[in-house]
Coordinates of C-alpha atoms and ligand atoms in Angstrom, one line a residue:
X1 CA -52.9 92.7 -44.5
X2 CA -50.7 92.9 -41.6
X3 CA -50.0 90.0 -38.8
X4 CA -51.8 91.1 -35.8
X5 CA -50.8 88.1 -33.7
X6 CA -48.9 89.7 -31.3
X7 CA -51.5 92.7 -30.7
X8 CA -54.2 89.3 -30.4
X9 CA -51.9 87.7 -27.7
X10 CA -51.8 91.0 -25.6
X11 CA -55.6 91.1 -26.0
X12 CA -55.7 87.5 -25.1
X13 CA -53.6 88.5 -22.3
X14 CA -55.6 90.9 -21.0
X15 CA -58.9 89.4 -21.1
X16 CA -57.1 86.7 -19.3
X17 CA -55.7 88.9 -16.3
X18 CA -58.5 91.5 -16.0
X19 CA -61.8 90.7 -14.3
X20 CA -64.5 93.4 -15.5
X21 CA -64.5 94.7 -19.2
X22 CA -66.8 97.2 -20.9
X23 CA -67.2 96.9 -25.0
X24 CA -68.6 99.9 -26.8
X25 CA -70.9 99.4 -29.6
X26 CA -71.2 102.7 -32.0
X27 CA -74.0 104.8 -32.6
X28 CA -76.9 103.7 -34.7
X29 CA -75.4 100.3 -34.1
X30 CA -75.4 97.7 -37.3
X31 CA -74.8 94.1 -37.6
X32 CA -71.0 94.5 -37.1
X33 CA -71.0 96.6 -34.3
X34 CA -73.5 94.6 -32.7
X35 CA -71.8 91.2 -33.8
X36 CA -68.2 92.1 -32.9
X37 CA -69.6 92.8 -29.5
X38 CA -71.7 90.0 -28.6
X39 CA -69.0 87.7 -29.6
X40 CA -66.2 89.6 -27.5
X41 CA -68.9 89.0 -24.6
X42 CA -69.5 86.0 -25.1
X43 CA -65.7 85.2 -25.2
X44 CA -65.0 87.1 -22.2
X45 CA -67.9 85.8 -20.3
X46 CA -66.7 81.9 -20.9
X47 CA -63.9 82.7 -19.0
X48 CA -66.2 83.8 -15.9
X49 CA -65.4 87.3 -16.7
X50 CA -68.2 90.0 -16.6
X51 CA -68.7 91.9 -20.1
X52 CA -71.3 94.6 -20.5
X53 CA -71.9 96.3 -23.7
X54 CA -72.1 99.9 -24.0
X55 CA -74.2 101.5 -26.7
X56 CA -75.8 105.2 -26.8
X57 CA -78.5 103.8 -28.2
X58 CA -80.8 100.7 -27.5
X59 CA -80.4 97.0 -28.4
X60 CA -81.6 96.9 -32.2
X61 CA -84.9 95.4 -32.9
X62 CA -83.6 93.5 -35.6
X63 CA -80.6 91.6 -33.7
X64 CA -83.4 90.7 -31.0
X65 CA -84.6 87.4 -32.3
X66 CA -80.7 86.5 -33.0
X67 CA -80.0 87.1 -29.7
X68 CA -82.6 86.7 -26.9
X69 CA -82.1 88.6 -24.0
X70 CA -79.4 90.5 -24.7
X71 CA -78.7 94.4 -24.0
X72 CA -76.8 97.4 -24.3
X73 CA -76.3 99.7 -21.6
X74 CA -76.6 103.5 -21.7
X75 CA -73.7 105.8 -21.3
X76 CA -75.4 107.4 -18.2
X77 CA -76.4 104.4 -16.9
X78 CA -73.0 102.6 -15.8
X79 CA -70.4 103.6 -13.5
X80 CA -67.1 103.9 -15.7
X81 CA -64.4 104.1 -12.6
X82 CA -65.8 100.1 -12.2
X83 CA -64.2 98.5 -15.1
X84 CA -60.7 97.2 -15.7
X85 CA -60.5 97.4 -19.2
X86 CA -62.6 98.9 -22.7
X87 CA -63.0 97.2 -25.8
X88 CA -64.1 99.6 -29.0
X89 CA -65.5 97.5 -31.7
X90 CA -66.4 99.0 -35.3
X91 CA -66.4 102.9 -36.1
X92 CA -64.6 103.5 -32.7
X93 CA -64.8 107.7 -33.9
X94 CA -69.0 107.4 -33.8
X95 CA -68.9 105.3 -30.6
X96 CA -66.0 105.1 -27.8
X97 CA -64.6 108.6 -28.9
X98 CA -67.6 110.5 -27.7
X99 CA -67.5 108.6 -23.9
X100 CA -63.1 109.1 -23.8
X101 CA -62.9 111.7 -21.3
X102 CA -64.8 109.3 -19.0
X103 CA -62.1 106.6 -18.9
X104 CA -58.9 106.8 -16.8
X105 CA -55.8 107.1 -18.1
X106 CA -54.4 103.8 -16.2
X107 CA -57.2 101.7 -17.8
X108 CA -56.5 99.5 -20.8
X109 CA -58.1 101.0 -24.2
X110 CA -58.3 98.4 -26.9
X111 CA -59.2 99.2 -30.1
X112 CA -60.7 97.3 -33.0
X113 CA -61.7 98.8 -36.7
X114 CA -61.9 98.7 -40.6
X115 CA -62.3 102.8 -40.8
X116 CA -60.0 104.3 -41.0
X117 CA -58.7 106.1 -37.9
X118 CA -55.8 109.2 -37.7
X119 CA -53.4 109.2 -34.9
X120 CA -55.7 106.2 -33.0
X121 CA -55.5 106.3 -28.4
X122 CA -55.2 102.6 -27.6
X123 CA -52.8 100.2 -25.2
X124 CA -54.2 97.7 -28.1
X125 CA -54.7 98.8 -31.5
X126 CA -56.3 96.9 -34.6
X127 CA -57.4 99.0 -37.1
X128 CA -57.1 98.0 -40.7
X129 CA -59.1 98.7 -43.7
X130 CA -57.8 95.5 -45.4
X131 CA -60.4 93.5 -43.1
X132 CA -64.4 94.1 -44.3
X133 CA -65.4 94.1 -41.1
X134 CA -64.6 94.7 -37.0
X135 CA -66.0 90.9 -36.9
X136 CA -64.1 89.3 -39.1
X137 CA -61.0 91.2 -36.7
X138 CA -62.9 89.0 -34.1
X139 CA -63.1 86.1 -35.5
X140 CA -59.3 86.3 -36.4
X141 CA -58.9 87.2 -32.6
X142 CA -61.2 84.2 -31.7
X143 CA -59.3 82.0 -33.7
X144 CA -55.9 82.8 -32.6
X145 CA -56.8 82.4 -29.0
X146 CA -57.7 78.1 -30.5
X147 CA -61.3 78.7 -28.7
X148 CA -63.9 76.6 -29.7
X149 CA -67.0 78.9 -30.7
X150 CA -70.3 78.8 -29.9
X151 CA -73.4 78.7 -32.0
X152 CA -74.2 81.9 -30.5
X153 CA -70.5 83.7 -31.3
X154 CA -70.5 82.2 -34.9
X155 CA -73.8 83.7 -35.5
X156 CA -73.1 87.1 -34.1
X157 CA -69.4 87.3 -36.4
X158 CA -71.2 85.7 -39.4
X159 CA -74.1 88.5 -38.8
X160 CA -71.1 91.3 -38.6
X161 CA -69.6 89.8 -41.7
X162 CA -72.7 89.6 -43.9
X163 CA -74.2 92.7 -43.0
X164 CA -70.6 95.0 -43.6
X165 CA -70.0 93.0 -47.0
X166 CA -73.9 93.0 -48.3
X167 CA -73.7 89.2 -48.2
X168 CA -69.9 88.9 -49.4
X169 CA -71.1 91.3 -52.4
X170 CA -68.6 94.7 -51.7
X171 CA -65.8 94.9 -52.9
X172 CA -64.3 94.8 -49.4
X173 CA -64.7 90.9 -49.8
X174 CA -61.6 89.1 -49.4
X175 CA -61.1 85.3 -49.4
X176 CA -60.0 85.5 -46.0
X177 CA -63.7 86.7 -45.2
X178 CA -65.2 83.9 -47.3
X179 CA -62.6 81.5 -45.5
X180 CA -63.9 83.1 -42.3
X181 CA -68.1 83.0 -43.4
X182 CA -67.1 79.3 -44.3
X183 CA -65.8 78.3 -40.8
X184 CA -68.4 80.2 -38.9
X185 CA -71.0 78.3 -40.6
X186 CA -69.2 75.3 -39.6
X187 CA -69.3 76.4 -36.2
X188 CA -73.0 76.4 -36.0
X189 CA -73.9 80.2 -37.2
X190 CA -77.7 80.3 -38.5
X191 CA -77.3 81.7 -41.8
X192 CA -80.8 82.1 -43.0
X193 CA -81.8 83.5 -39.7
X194 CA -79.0 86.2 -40.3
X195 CA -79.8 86.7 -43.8
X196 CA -83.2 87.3 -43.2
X197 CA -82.4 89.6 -40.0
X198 CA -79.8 92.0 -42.3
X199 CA -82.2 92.5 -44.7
X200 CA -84.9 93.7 -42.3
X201 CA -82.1 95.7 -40.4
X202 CA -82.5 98.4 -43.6
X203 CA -84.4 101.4 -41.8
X204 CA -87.6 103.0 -44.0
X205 CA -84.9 106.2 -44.6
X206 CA -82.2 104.0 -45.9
X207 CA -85.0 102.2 -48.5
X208 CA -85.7 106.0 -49.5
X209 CA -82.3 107.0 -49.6
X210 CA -81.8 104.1 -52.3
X211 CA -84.7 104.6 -53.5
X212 CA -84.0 108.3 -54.7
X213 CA -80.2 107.6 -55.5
X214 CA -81.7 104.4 -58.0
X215 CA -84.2 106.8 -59.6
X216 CA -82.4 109.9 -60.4
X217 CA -79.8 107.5 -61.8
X218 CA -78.4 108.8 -65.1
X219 CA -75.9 106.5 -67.6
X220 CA -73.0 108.6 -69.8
X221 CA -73.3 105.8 -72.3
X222 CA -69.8 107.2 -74.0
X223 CA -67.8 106.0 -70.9
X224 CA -69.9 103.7 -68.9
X225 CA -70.6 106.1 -65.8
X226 CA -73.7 105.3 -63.8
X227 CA -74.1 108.6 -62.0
X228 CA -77.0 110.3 -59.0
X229 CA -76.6 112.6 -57.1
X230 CA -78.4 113.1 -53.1
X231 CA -78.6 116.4 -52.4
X232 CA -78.5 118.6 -48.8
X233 CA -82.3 118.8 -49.1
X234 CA -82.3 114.7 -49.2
X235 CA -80.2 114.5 -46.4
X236 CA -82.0 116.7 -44.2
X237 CA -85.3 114.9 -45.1
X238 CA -84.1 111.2 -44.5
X239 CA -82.5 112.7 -41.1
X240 CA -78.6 112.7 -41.9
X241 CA -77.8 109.2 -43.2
X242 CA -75.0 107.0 -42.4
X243 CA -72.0 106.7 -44.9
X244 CA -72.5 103.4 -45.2
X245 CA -76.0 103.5 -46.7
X246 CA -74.4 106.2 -49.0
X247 CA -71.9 103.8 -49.9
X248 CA -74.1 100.8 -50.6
X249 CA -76.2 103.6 -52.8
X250 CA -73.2 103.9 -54.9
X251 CA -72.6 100.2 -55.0
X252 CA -76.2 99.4 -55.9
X253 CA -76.1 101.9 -58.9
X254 CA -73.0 99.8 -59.8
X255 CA -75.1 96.8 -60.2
X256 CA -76.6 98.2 -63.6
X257 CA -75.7 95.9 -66.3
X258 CA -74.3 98.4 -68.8
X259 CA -71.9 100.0 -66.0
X260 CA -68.4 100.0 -66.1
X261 CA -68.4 102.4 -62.4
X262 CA -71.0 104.3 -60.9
X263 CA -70.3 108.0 -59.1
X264 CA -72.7 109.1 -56.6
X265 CA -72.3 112.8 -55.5
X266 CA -73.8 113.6 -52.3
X267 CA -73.5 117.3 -50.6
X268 CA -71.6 116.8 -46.9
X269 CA -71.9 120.4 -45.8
X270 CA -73.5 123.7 -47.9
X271 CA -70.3 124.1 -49.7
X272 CA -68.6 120.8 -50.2
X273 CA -69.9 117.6 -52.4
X274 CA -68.6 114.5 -51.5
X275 CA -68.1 111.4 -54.6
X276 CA -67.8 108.0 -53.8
X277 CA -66.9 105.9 -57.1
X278 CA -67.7 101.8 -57.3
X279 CA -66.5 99.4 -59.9
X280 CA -66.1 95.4 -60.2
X281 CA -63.0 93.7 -61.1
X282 CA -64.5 92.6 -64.9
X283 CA -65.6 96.1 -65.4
X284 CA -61.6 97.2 -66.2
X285 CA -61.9 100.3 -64.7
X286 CA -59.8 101.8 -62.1
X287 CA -61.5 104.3 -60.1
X288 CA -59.2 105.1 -57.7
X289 CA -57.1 107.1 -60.9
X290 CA -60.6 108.9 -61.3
X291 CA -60.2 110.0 -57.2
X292 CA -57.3 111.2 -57.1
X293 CA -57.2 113.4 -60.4
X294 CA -60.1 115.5 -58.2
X295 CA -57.3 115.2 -55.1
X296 CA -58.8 112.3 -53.5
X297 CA -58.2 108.4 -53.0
X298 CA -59.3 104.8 -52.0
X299 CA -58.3 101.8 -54.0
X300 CA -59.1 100.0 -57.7
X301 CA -63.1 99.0 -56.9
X302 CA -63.7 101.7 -54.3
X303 CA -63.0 105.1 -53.6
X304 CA -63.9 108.8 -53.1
X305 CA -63.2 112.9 -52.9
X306 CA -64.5 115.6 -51.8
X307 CA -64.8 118.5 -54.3
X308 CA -66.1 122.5 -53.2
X309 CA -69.9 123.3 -54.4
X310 CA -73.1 122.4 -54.6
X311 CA -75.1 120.0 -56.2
X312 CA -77.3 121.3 -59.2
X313 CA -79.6 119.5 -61.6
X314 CA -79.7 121.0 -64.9
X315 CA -81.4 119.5 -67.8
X316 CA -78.6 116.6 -68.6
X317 CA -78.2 115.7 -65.4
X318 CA -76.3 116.5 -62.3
X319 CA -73.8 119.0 -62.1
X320 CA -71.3 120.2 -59.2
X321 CA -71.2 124.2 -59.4
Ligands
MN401 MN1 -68.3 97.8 -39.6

């Protein structure tokens, strides 16, 4: 991963010197988007700065015992031109990106994210895939700045962490993130309350969506494949799910005891199928060789492609046609 100190000190700098700061929160937020943020407010607002949080959608039900009282604030409702500064935490493309032409050119655009981004705007950018979530960029940021946290901000990052790493389960799990779970716990974050609030974070559609990846699950038992497939009909009738919940699909069929990787084809548009391939450093495979010999990529435990065609289920299985 790269040193980000000196991007951290201009954000530092920044927060320090500017008076009024709006964070965006993406679409649909999940626990990192809405950890990442709560913390950045928390940290600007013990400096007697005012933070608000930006979201299109409402505060999520199941961050509302974590956090008492707080809100996000509609698009519509806030006057833009009254800020000095924006802060885009997590999936900046599904959030900030859709409010851009709102923001003046002389304000100061900070960016923060683990997807990856092409050609990213930003005065401040930190975006890096090496890091499993936009909180534990936080609490990196948090750290370098030598603040003390609060119960409240160790909770929110430890809440961002968890739910972005399925408990320090993916494969995006790096000791740096269990170095920073370690110290956030340290600093007074409730773990069982967060554990107990990821879990009931999973929407009805997501259980389905798992539910129908687990079940149509097929095992090549020649090479140790762990296959489903979700198809455009699924995806119309669990109302267009998130990647991530596709993603932790493919990662759950991974967690079969006789699989070496797991593929999970799901149709992205009427003519293209989209894979996403998971594996575990003991299984010995390497599935990014697998993603790139159908011309895509990702690294050793994760990756992905997209292939032309649609899904079909024939009597063995699933096949791509
Ligand atoms: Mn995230």
């Amino acid at each position: 991963m790269r040193d980000y100190s000196s991007e951290f000190r201009n954000l530092n700098y920044v927060i320090r010197n500017a008076d009024r700061f709006l964070l965006f929160a993406h679409t649909r937020p999940d626990s990192d988007t809405v950890g990442a943020n709560i913390a950045l407010q928390e940290f600007i607002e013990m400096q007697g700065k005012q933070a608000d949080i930006c979201c299109v959608d409402a505060f999520p039900e199941f961050a509302k015992a974590l956090f008492p009282g707080s809100t996000f604030n509609a698009p519509s409702a806030l006057d833009f031109t009254s800020y000095d500064a924006y802060i885009a935490s997590d999936s900046v493309n599904r959030g900030f990106n859709t409010v851009r032409d709102r923001i003046s050119s002389e304000k100061i655009v900070a960016l923060i994210d683990h997807h990856p981004i092409e050609d990213p705007e930003g005065d401040i950018v930190i975006i890096d895939t090496g890091f499993s979530s936009a909180a534990e960029i936080v609490y990196q940021f948090i750290k370098s700045t030598k603040t003390k946290l609060s119960h409240r901000m160790a909770t929110a990052l430890l809440l961002g962490i968890l739910g972005d790493t399925g408990n320090l389960q993916h494969s995006s799990t790096t000791p740096e993130t269990f170095a920073a779970a370690a110290s956030l716990i340290r600093s007074g974050a409730q773990l069982p309350k967060i554990t107990t609030s990821v879990f009931s974070n999973n929407s009805i559609s997501t259980l389905k969506l798992w539910g129908r990846a687990l079940s149509r699950a097929k095992i090549n038992p020649s090479n140790g494949m762990i296959y489903s497939a979700i198809t455009e009909k699924d995806i119309i009738e669990l109302g267009n799910p998130s990647t991530e919940d596709l993603y932790i699909a493919s990662a759950l069929l991974n967690n079969v005891p006789d699989a070496k990787f797991s593929l999970l084809f799901y149709q992205i548009s009427p003519d293209s199928v989209r894979g996403s391939l998971r594996t575990e450093p003991h299984k010995g495979v390497d599935v990014s060789n697998i993603a790139q010999s159908l011309g895509g990529g990702g690294h050793k435990y994760a990756s992905g492609f997209e292939i032309p065609g649609r899904i079909i289920e024939t009597a063995e299985g699933w096949e791509v046609r």
